[in-house]
Amino acid sequence: MNIFLYNTMKRGLEEFIPIEDRSAGMYACGPTVYNYAHVGNLRTYVFEDVLRRVLEYAGYQVNHVMNVTDVGHLTDDEDDGEDKMLKASRETGRSVWDIAQHYTDVFFADIEKLNIRKPHVICRATEHIQDMIALVERLEDSGYTYSAGGNIYFSIDAFPEYGRLAKLNLEELQEGARIEVDENKRNPKDFVLWFTKSKFENQVMIWDSPWGKGYPGWHLECSAMSMKYLGEQFDIHCGGTDHINVHHTNEIAQSEAATGKQWVKYWCHGEFLLDDTGKMSKSRGEFLTLELLMNQGYDPLDYRYFCLNGHYRSQLRFSFEALDQARKSREKLGGFIRELLKQSAQSPETAELGEEALGYQERFESHAGNDLNMPRCLAEAWKLVKNQQVSPEEKLMVLYRMDRILGLKLQEISGEEENDLDEDSARLIKEREAARSAKQFSRADEIRDILESRGIEIKDTPSGTVWRKRV
Ligand code: AMP
Ligand code: ZN
């Protein structure tokens, strides 16, 4: 199976040819953990999961590395605004370390619910400070840095290829100098590698370094950790499109200046999820989380289906109507699978695929390999379901194969009737209702979790608790 990916560096589709035969090193910029991930962030992780699944489907041994930005102030390029981790700590009365741990745990629970394959390496910024310091020293030794006002800066004038990814025009950048506020910078696009002079007060997360006590600049972690786990040259780096102009541009400058080699072969960027107000933002207060969708009765896989319905390089507008539509489609697909299971005379694993069925599989693979075209992949799955010429066994077999990329847990759907609830779960629902009446909310939540782990969703309505099995 051939895979073509849009490489932002080349502004076009390129065939994926790995650096090392049959393997693929893939780095994804991970979450900042001072707050919950919003559904926009999660769209990007769904796209990266599809990318990984397509590579794995095609037989590549993927090494998927993701960082966790648990240093609170590393959320902006400049040392201004506020330390988001400290703010969260002040508001909740918990330590910054607790805050980071809490949101990290929730993030990985969220991505599991979305059936996103867990990265092989998950690396925290706070556990790699020495690697970052070593990288700054390397840059310092090669003359790419300068010290000003107590901070260590990367000098983009020492790196003439600066801005290649973003296609930045360096002359225009000079113009920007007039509005630049950090007077320590020699060039407005220079960026901090190590801060010792912070505008933040009561900094908790600081470390010793050759330049004094301080903390790393926010781009540094991705360069240091990706090279540690994937080597100085690797195949794919991904993230959202917002990272092209600054974060990834600066990551490239640091990494390539340090090694003198091309760092990443393919740059893949996912487009934004928009809400009614435009761009989703965590700093604007209320924002949509996966939990919020679940509390409204949606299955996380409804959201996954919603994401698959749009191409990752197109902006996607969130609406509950569109999510309802995705839920309906997913449930309908589940219903078809249940029917097919009932109609199958033999187990789908042993089915022989005829030409017609193979055609669907091949078209699906070609859409998946054509820059991860999931809308067309879904369309192919639907066409297969509705085709009267293909046997139920063949349909199931091909759908299960497709699901290795779609990740909709189609194989977990059983042919049994939906309406039966086992005795123990029925008892638990009754017990939970009693606990709620007695205001024993922690027991009620505990029971909800148990039922959830059995694939049973419950919803409290004015006329009592209703349940449904997740498909
Ligand atoms: P953050 O936790 O803010 O660093 O973002 C995590 C990931 O989500 C990054 O890859 C961002 O590029 C991406 N991202 C941020 N906002 C959105 C959005 N509205 N839609 C899609 N991806 C986003
Ligand atoms: Zn990054």
Coordinates of C-alpha atoms and ligand atoms in Angstrom, one line a residue:
M1 CA 0.0 0.0 0.0
N2 CA 1.4 3.4 -1.0
I3 CA 1.0 6.3 1.3
F4 CA 1.0 9.9 0.1
L5 CA 1.1 12.7 2.7
Y6 CA 0.8 16.4 2.5
N7 CA 4.2 17.7 3.6
T8 CA 3.9 21.3 4.9
M9 CA 7.6 21.8 4.2
K10 CA 7.0 21.1 0.5
R11 CA 3.5 22.5 0.3
G12 CA 2.4 19.4 -1.6
L13 CA 1.7 15.6 -1.5
E14 CA 4.7 13.3 -1.2
E15 CA 5.0 9.6 -1.1
F16 CA 6.0 8.4 2.3
I17 CA 9.4 6.8 2.1
P18 CA 10.8 6.1 5.6
I19 CA 14.4 6.8 6.6
E20 CA 14.7 3.2 7.8
D21 CA 12.9 0.5 5.8
R22 CA 9.5 -0.5 7.2
S23 CA 9.7 1.7 10.3
A24 CA 8.3 5.2 11.0
G25 CA 9.4 7.5 13.7
M26 CA 6.6 9.9 14.5
Y27 CA 6.6 12.8 17.0
A28 CA 3.4 14.6 18.0
C29 CA 3.3 17.8 20.0
G30 CA 1.4 16.8 23.1
P31 CA -1.0 18.6 25.5
T32 CA -0.3 21.5 27.8
V33 CA -1.7 20.3 31.1
Y34 CA -2.8 23.3 33.0
N35 CA -6.4 22.6 31.9
Y36 CA -8.6 20.1 30.1
A37 CA -8.1 19.4 26.4
H38 CA -10.9 20.9 24.4
V39 CA -12.5 19.0 21.5
G40 CA -10.4 21.0 19.1
N41 CA -7.2 19.7 20.6
L42 CA -8.7 16.2 20.5
R43 CA -9.4 16.6 16.8
T44 CA -5.7 17.0 16.2
Y45 CA -5.0 13.8 18.2
V46 CA -7.6 11.9 16.2
F47 CA -5.9 13.0 13.0
E48 CA -2.5 11.8 14.4
D49 CA -4.1 8.5 15.4
V50 CA -5.4 8.0 11.9
L51 CA -2.0 8.8 10.5
R52 CA -0.4 6.2 12.8
R53 CA -3.1 3.6 12.0
V54 CA -2.7 4.1 8.3
L55 CA 1.1 3.5 8.6
E56 CA 0.6 0.5 10.8
Y57 CA -2.1 -0.9 8.5
A58 CA 0.5 -0.6 5.7
G59 CA 2.9 -2.6 7.7
Y60 CA 5.2 0.0 9.2
Q61 CA 6.6 -0.4 12.7
V62 CA 5.6 3.0 14.1
N63 CA 7.4 4.6 17.0
H64 CA 5.0 7.2 18.2
V65 CA 6.4 9.8 20.7
M66 CA 4.4 12.4 22.4
N67 CA 5.5 15.0 24.9
V68 CA 3.5 16.4 27.8
T69 CA 4.0 20.1 28.4
D70 CA 3.8 20.2 32.2
V71 CA 5.8 23.3 32.7
G72 CA 3.1 25.8 33.2
H73 CA 4.6 29.0 31.7
L74 CA 5.6 27.3 28.5
T75 CA 2.3 28.1 26.8
D76 CA 3.4 31.2 25.0
D77 CA 6.5 32.3 23.1
E78 CA 7.0 35.3 25.3
D79 CA 7.6 35.6 28.9
D80 CA 4.5 37.6 29.5
G81 CA 0.8 37.0 30.1
E82 CA 0.4 34.7 33.1
D83 CA 1.8 31.4 34.3
K84 CA -1.3 29.3 33.6
M85 CA -0.2 26.5 35.9
L86 CA 0.3 28.9 38.8
K87 CA -3.1 30.5 38.1
A88 CA -4.8 27.0 38.2
S89 CA -2.9 26.2 41.4
R90 CA -4.0 29.5 43.0
E91 CA -7.6 28.9 42.0
T92 CA -7.8 25.3 43.2
G93 CA -5.5 25.4 46.2
R94 CA -3.5 22.4 44.7
S95 CA 0.2 22.3 43.9
V96 CA 1.4 23.0 40.4
W97 CA 2.6 19.4 40.3
D98 CA -0.8 18.0 41.2
I99 CA -2.5 20.2 38.6
A100 CA -0.2 18.9 35.9
Q101 CA -0.7 15.3 37.0
H102 CA -4.5 15.7 37.1
Y103 CA -4.8 17.1 33.6
T104 CA -2.3 14.6 32.2
D105 CA -4.4 11.7 33.6
V106 CA -7.6 13.2 32.2
F107 CA -6.0 13.7 28.8
F108 CA -4.8 10.1 28.5
A109 CA -8.2 8.9 29.6
D110 CA -9.8 11.1 27.0
I111 CA -7.7 9.8 24.2
E112 CA -8.3 6.2 25.2
K113 CA -12.1 6.9 25.1
L114 CA -11.6 8.1 21.6
N115 CA -9.9 4.9 20.7
I116 CA -6.6 6.7 20.0
R117 CA -3.7 4.4 20.2
K118 CA -1.5 5.3 23.1
P119 CA 1.9 6.7 22.1
H120 CA 4.8 4.3 22.6
V121 CA 6.7 7.0 24.4
I122 CA 5.1 9.7 26.5
C123 CA 7.7 12.1 27.8
R124 CA 7.2 14.9 30.3
A125 CA 9.0 18.2 29.9
T126 CA 9.8 18.4 33.6
E127 CA 11.6 15.0 33.4
H128 CA 13.9 16.1 30.6
I129 CA 15.3 19.4 31.7
Q130 CA 18.9 18.1 31.6
D131 CA 18.3 17.0 27.9
M132 CA 17.2 20.5 27.2
I133 CA 20.1 22.1 29.0
A134 CA 22.5 19.9 27.0
L135 CA 20.8 21.1 23.7
V136 CA 21.3 24.7 24.7
E137 CA 24.9 24.0 25.5
R138 CA 25.4 22.4 22.1
L139 CA 23.9 25.5 20.4
E140 CA 26.0 27.8 22.6
D141 CA 29.2 25.9 21.6
S142 CA 28.3 26.3 17.9
G143 CA 27.7 30.1 18.2
Y144 CA 23.9 30.2 17.8
T145 CA 23.1 31.8 21.1
Y146 CA 23.6 35.0 23.0
S147 CA 22.9 36.1 26.5
A148 CA 20.9 39.3 27.1
G149 CA 19.1 40.6 30.2
G150 CA 19.8 37.3 32.0
N151 CA 18.2 35.1 29.3
I152 CA 19.7 32.9 26.6
Y153 CA 18.4 33.6 23.2
F154 CA 18.6 31.7 19.9
S155 CA 19.9 34.1 17.2
I156 CA 18.0 33.5 14.0
D157 CA 20.6 35.5 12.0
A158 CA 23.1 32.8 12.7
F159 CA 20.8 30.3 11.0
P160 CA 20.1 31.5 7.5
E161 CA 17.5 28.8 6.7
Y162 CA 15.2 30.1 9.5
G163 CA 11.5 30.2 8.6
R164 CA 11.6 27.6 5.8
L165 CA 8.6 25.7 7.1
A166 CA 6.4 28.8 7.5
K167 CA 7.9 30.4 4.3
L168 CA 8.6 33.4 6.4
N169 CA 10.0 36.4 4.6
L170 CA 12.9 37.6 6.7
E171 CA 12.7 41.2 5.3
E172 CA 9.1 41.4 6.5
L173 CA 10.3 40.1 9.8
Q174 CA 12.7 43.0 10.1
E175 CA 9.8 45.4 9.7
G176 CA 8.2 43.7 12.6
A177 CA 11.1 44.9 14.7
R178 CA 9.4 48.3 15.2
I179 CA 6.7 46.7 17.3
E180 CA 8.9 44.3 19.2
V181 CA 8.7 44.7 22.9
D182 CA 11.6 42.5 24.2
E183 CA 14.5 44.9 23.8
N184 CA 17.0 42.2 24.6
K185 CA 16.4 40.6 21.3
R186 CA 18.7 41.4 18.4
N187 CA 16.1 40.2 15.9
P188 CA 12.4 40.2 16.6
K189 CA 12.1 36.5 15.8
D190 CA 14.9 35.5 18.1
F191 CA 13.5 33.4 20.9
V192 CA 14.4 32.4 24.4
L193 CA 16.1 29.1 25.0
W194 CA 16.6 29.5 28.8
F195 CA 15.0 32.1 31.1
T196 CA 16.6 33.1 34.3
K197 CA 14.8 36.5 34.5
S198 CA 11.2 35.9 34.6
K199 CA 8.4 38.4 34.9
F200 CA 6.4 35.8 36.8
E201 CA 6.5 35.9 40.5
N202 CA 6.6 33.0 42.8
Q203 CA 8.0 30.7 40.1
V204 CA 7.9 27.1 41.5
M205 CA 9.1 25.2 38.5
I206 CA 12.7 26.3 38.2
W207 CA 15.9 24.4 37.7
D208 CA 19.6 24.9 38.1
S209 CA 21.5 25.5 34.9
P210 CA 24.9 26.8 33.7
W211 CA 23.1 30.2 33.2
G212 CA 21.5 30.3 36.6
K213 CA 18.3 29.1 38.1
G214 CA 15.4 29.2 35.6
Y215 CA 13.4 27.3 33.1
P216 CA 13.5 26.4 29.4
G217 CA 11.9 28.2 26.5
W218 CA 8.8 26.5 25.3
H219 CA 10.1 25.1 22.0
L220 CA 13.1 23.4 23.5
E221 CA 11.3 20.4 25.0
C222 CA 10.1 19.1 21.6
S223 CA 13.6 19.3 20.0
A224 CA 15.3 17.7 23.0
M225 CA 12.8 14.9 23.6
S226 CA 12.1 14.0 20.0
M227 CA 15.8 13.6 19.3
K228 CA 16.3 11.6 22.4
Y229 CA 13.7 9.1 21.5
L230 CA 13.7 9.1 17.7
G231 CA 17.2 10.1 16.9
E232 CA 18.6 13.3 15.2
Q233 CA 16.7 12.5 12.0
F234 CA 13.2 11.0 11.9
D235 CA 10.3 10.6 9.6
I236 CA 7.2 12.6 10.7
H237 CA 6.5 15.5 13.0
C238 CA 2.9 16.5 13.5
G239 CA 0.6 18.9 15.3
G240 CA -2.0 21.5 14.6
T241 CA -1.6 24.2 11.9
D242 CA -1.2 26.9 14.6
H243 CA 2.3 25.5 15.3
I244 CA 3.7 26.1 11.8
N245 CA 4.7 29.7 12.1
V246 CA 6.4 29.8 15.5
H247 CA 6.6 26.6 17.4
H248 CA 7.7 24.2 14.7
T249 CA 9.7 26.9 12.9
N250 CA 11.7 27.4 16.1
E251 CA 12.0 23.7 16.8
I252 CA 13.6 23.3 13.4
A253 CA 16.0 26.1 14.0
Q254 CA 17.2 24.7 17.3
S255 CA 17.4 21.1 16.1
E256 CA 19.1 21.6 12.7
A257 CA 21.5 24.3 14.1
A258 CA 22.6 21.8 16.7
T259 CA 23.1 18.8 14.4
G260 CA 23.8 20.4 11.1
K261 CA 21.4 17.9 9.5
Q262 CA 17.9 17.9 8.2
W263 CA 15.8 17.0 11.2
V264 CA 12.4 15.8 10.0
K265 CA 11.4 14.5 6.6
Y266 CA 7.6 15.0 6.7
W267 CA 5.7 17.8 8.4
C268 CA 2.0 17.0 8.8
H269 CA -0.4 19.5 10.2
G270 CA -4.1 19.1 11.1
E271 CA -6.5 22.0 10.5
F272 CA -8.5 23.6 13.3
L273 CA -11.9 22.8 14.7
L274 CA -13.9 25.9 14.9
D275 CA -16.8 26.8 17.1
D276 CA -19.4 29.5 16.7
T277 CA -17.1 32.2 17.8
G278 CA -14.3 31.0 15.5
K279 CA -11.2 29.6 17.0
M280 CA -11.5 27.5 20.1
S281 CA -9.4 28.7 22.9
K282 CA -8.7 27.4 26.4
S283 CA -8.0 30.8 27.8
R284 CA -11.5 32.1 27.0
G285 CA -13.1 30.3 29.9
E286 CA -15.9 27.9 28.9
F287 CA -14.9 25.4 26.2
L288 CA -16.1 22.1 24.9
T289 CA -14.5 19.0 26.5
L290 CA -15.1 15.4 25.8
E291 CA -16.6 15.0 29.3
L292 CA -19.1 17.7 28.5
L293 CA -20.2 15.8 25.3
M294 CA -20.4 12.6 27.3
N295 CA -22.6 14.3 30.0
Q296 CA -24.9 15.2 27.2
G297 CA -25.2 11.5 26.3
Y298 CA -22.8 11.3 23.4
D299 CA -20.4 8.4 23.1
P300 CA -16.8 9.5 22.6
L301 CA -16.8 7.5 19.4
D302 CA -19.6 9.7 18.1
Y303 CA -17.1 12.5 18.2
R304 CA -14.5 10.3 16.5
Y305 CA -16.9 9.7 13.7
F306 CA -17.7 13.4 13.5
C307 CA -13.9 14.0 13.1
L308 CA -13.5 11.3 10.4
N309 CA -16.3 12.9 8.4
G310 CA -14.0 15.9 7.6
H311 CA -10.6 15.8 5.9
Y312 CA -7.9 16.6 8.4
R313 CA -6.6 19.4 6.2
S314 CA -9.9 21.3 6.1
Q315 CA -11.3 23.4 8.9
L316 CA -14.3 21.8 10.6
R317 CA -17.0 23.6 12.3
F318 CA -18.4 22.0 15.5
S319 CA -22.1 21.9 16.0
F320 CA -24.4 19.7 18.0
E321 CA -26.5 19.1 14.8
A322 CA -23.4 17.7 13.1
L323 CA -22.5 15.6 16.1
D324 CA -26.1 14.3 16.2
Q325 CA -25.7 13.4 12.6
A326 CA -22.5 11.5 13.3
R327 CA -24.1 9.7 16.2
K328 CA -27.0 8.6 14.0
S329 CA -24.6 7.4 11.3
R330 CA -22.5 5.5 13.7
E331 CA -25.5 3.9 15.4
K332 CA -26.9 2.9 12.0
L333 CA -23.6 1.4 11.0
G334 CA -23.6 -0.5 14.3
G335 CA -27.2 -1.7 13.5
F336 CA -26.0 -3.0 10.1
I337 CA -23.1 -4.9 11.7
R338 CA -25.5 -6.5 14.1
E339 CA -27.7 -7.6 11.2
L340 CA -24.7 -8.9 9.3
L341 CA -23.6 -10.9 12.3
K342 CA -27.0 -12.5 12.5
Q343 CA -27.0 -13.3 8.8
S344 CA -23.5 -14.7 8.7
A345 CA -23.4 -18.5 8.4
Q346 CA -19.7 -18.6 9.3
S347 CA -17.2 -16.6 11.2
P348 CA -16.1 -13.6 9.2
E349 CA -12.4 -14.4 9.9
T350 CA -12.7 -17.5 7.6
A351 CA -14.5 -15.7 4.8
E352 CA -12.9 -15.8 1.3
L353 CA -13.0 -12.4 -0.3
G354 CA -14.4 -12.3 -3.7
E355 CA -13.5 -9.7 -6.3
E356 CA -16.3 -7.3 -5.5
A357 CA -15.5 -7.3 -1.8
L358 CA -11.8 -6.9 -2.5
G359 CA -12.6 -3.9 -4.7
Y360 CA -14.1 -2.1 -1.7
Q361 CA -11.0 -2.9 0.4
E362 CA -8.6 -1.7 -2.3
R363 CA -10.5 1.6 -2.9
F364 CA -10.6 2.1 0.9
E365 CA -6.9 1.6 1.1
S366 CA -6.2 3.9 -1.8
H367 CA -8.3 6.7 -0.1
A368 CA -6.5 6.1 3.2
G369 CA -3.2 6.3 1.4
N370 CA -4.2 9.4 -0.4
D371 CA -3.4 11.8 2.4
L372 CA -5.7 10.1 4.9
N373 CA -8.9 10.8 3.1
M374 CA -11.3 9.6 5.8
P375 CA -14.5 11.0 4.4
R376 CA -14.0 8.9 1.3
C377 CA -13.0 5.9 3.4
L378 CA -16.3 6.2 5.3
A379 CA -18.2 6.6 2.1
E380 CA -16.6 3.3 0.8
A381 CA -17.6 1.5 4.0
W382 CA -21.2 2.7 3.5
K383 CA -21.2 1.6 -0.1
L384 CA -20.0 -1.8 0.9
V385 CA -22.7 -2.1 3.6
K386 CA -25.4 -1.4 1.1
N387 CA -24.1 -3.6 -1.7
Q388 CA -26.4 -6.6 -2.2
Q389 CA -23.9 -8.6 -4.2
V390 CA -21.4 -9.1 -1.3
S391 CA -22.0 -11.7 1.3
P392 CA -22.5 -10.8 5.0
E393 CA -19.3 -12.6 5.9
E394 CA -17.3 -10.8 3.3
K395 CA -18.8 -7.5 4.3
L396 CA -17.9 -8.1 8.0
M397 CA -14.4 -9.1 7.1
V398 CA -13.7 -6.0 5.0
L399 CA -15.4 -3.7 7.5
Y400 CA -13.3 -5.1 10.3
R401 CA -10.2 -4.5 8.2
M402 CA -11.3 -0.9 7.5
D403 CA -11.9 -0.4 11.2
R404 CA -8.2 -1.0 11.9
I405 CA -7.9 2.6 10.5
L406 CA -11.3 4.0 11.3
G407 CA -11.0 2.9 14.9
L408 CA -14.8 2.8 15.6
K409 CA -14.6 -0.5 17.6
L410 CA -16.8 -2.3 15.0
Q411 CA -15.5 -5.6 16.2
E412 CA -16.9 -5.0 19.7
I413 CA -20.4 -4.9 18.3
S414 CA -22.1 -8.2 19.0
G415 CA -25.1 -9.7 17.2
E416 CA -27.1 -9.9 20.5
E417 CA -30.1 -7.8 21.0
E418 CA -29.5 -4.4 22.5
N419 CA -32.4 -4.5 24.9
D420 CA -31.1 -7.1 27.4
L421 CA -29.5 -5.8 30.5
D422 CA -27.7 -8.4 32.6
E423 CA -29.1 -9.0 36.1
D424 CA -26.1 -7.4 37.9
S425 CA -26.1 -4.2 35.9
A426 CA -29.9 -3.9 36.4
R427 CA -29.4 -4.3 40.1
L428 CA -26.6 -1.7 40.0
I429 CA -28.9 0.8 38.3
K430 CA -31.4 0.4 41.0
E431 CA -28.8 0.7 43.7
R432 CA -27.5 3.9 42.1
E433 CA -31.0 5.4 42.0
A434 CA -31.3 4.7 45.7
A435 CA -27.8 6.2 46.4
R436 CA -28.8 9.3 44.5
S437 CA -32.0 9.7 46.5
A438 CA -29.9 9.3 49.7
K439 CA -27.5 12.0 48.3
Q440 CA -24.6 9.4 48.4
F441 CA -23.2 10.9 45.2
S442 CA -19.8 9.3 45.4
R443 CA -21.4 5.8 45.4
A444 CA -23.6 6.8 42.6
D445 CA -20.6 8.0 40.6
E446 CA -18.7 4.8 41.4
I447 CA -21.6 2.8 40.0
R448 CA -21.7 5.0 36.9
D449 CA -18.1 4.1 36.3
I450 CA -18.7 0.4 36.7
L451 CA -21.5 0.5 34.2
E452 CA -19.5 2.7 31.9
S453 CA -16.7 0.1 32.0
R454 CA -19.3 -2.5 30.9
G455 CA -20.3 -0.3 28.0
I456 CA -23.5 0.8 29.5
E457 CA -24.3 4.5 29.5
I458 CA -26.8 6.0 31.9
K459 CA -28.6 9.3 31.9
D460 CA -30.7 10.7 34.6
T461 CA -33.9 12.1 33.4
P462 CA -36.9 13.6 35.3
S463 CA -38.7 10.3 34.9
G464 CA -35.8 8.2 36.2
T465 CA -32.5 6.7 35.0
V466 CA -32.3 5.5 31.4
W467 CA -29.6 3.4 30.0
R468 CA -28.2 2.3 26.7
K469 CA -25.5 0.0 25.5
R470 CA -22.7 1.7 23.6
V471 CA -22.3 0.4 20.1
Ligands
AMP1 P1 -2.2 22.6 23.2 O1 -2.5 21.7 24.4 O2 -2.9 23.9 23.3 O3 -0.7 22.8 23.1 O4 -2.7 22.0 21.9 C1 -2.5 20.6 21.6 C2 -2.7 20.3 20.2 O5 -4.0 20.8 19.7 C3 -1.7 21.0 19.3 O6 -1.3 20.1 18.3 C4 -2.5 22.2 18.7 O7 -2.0 22.5 17.4 C5 -3.9 21.6 18.5 N1 -5.0 22.6 18.6 C6 -5.1 23.7 19.3 N2 -6.3 24.2 19.1 C7 -7.0 23.5 18.1 C8 -8.2 23.6 17.4 N3 -9.1 24.5 17.7 N4 -8.5 22.6 16.5 C9 -7.6 21.6 16.2 N5 -6.4 21.5 16.9 C10 -6.1 22.4 17.8
ZN2 ZN 6.2 20.8 19.9

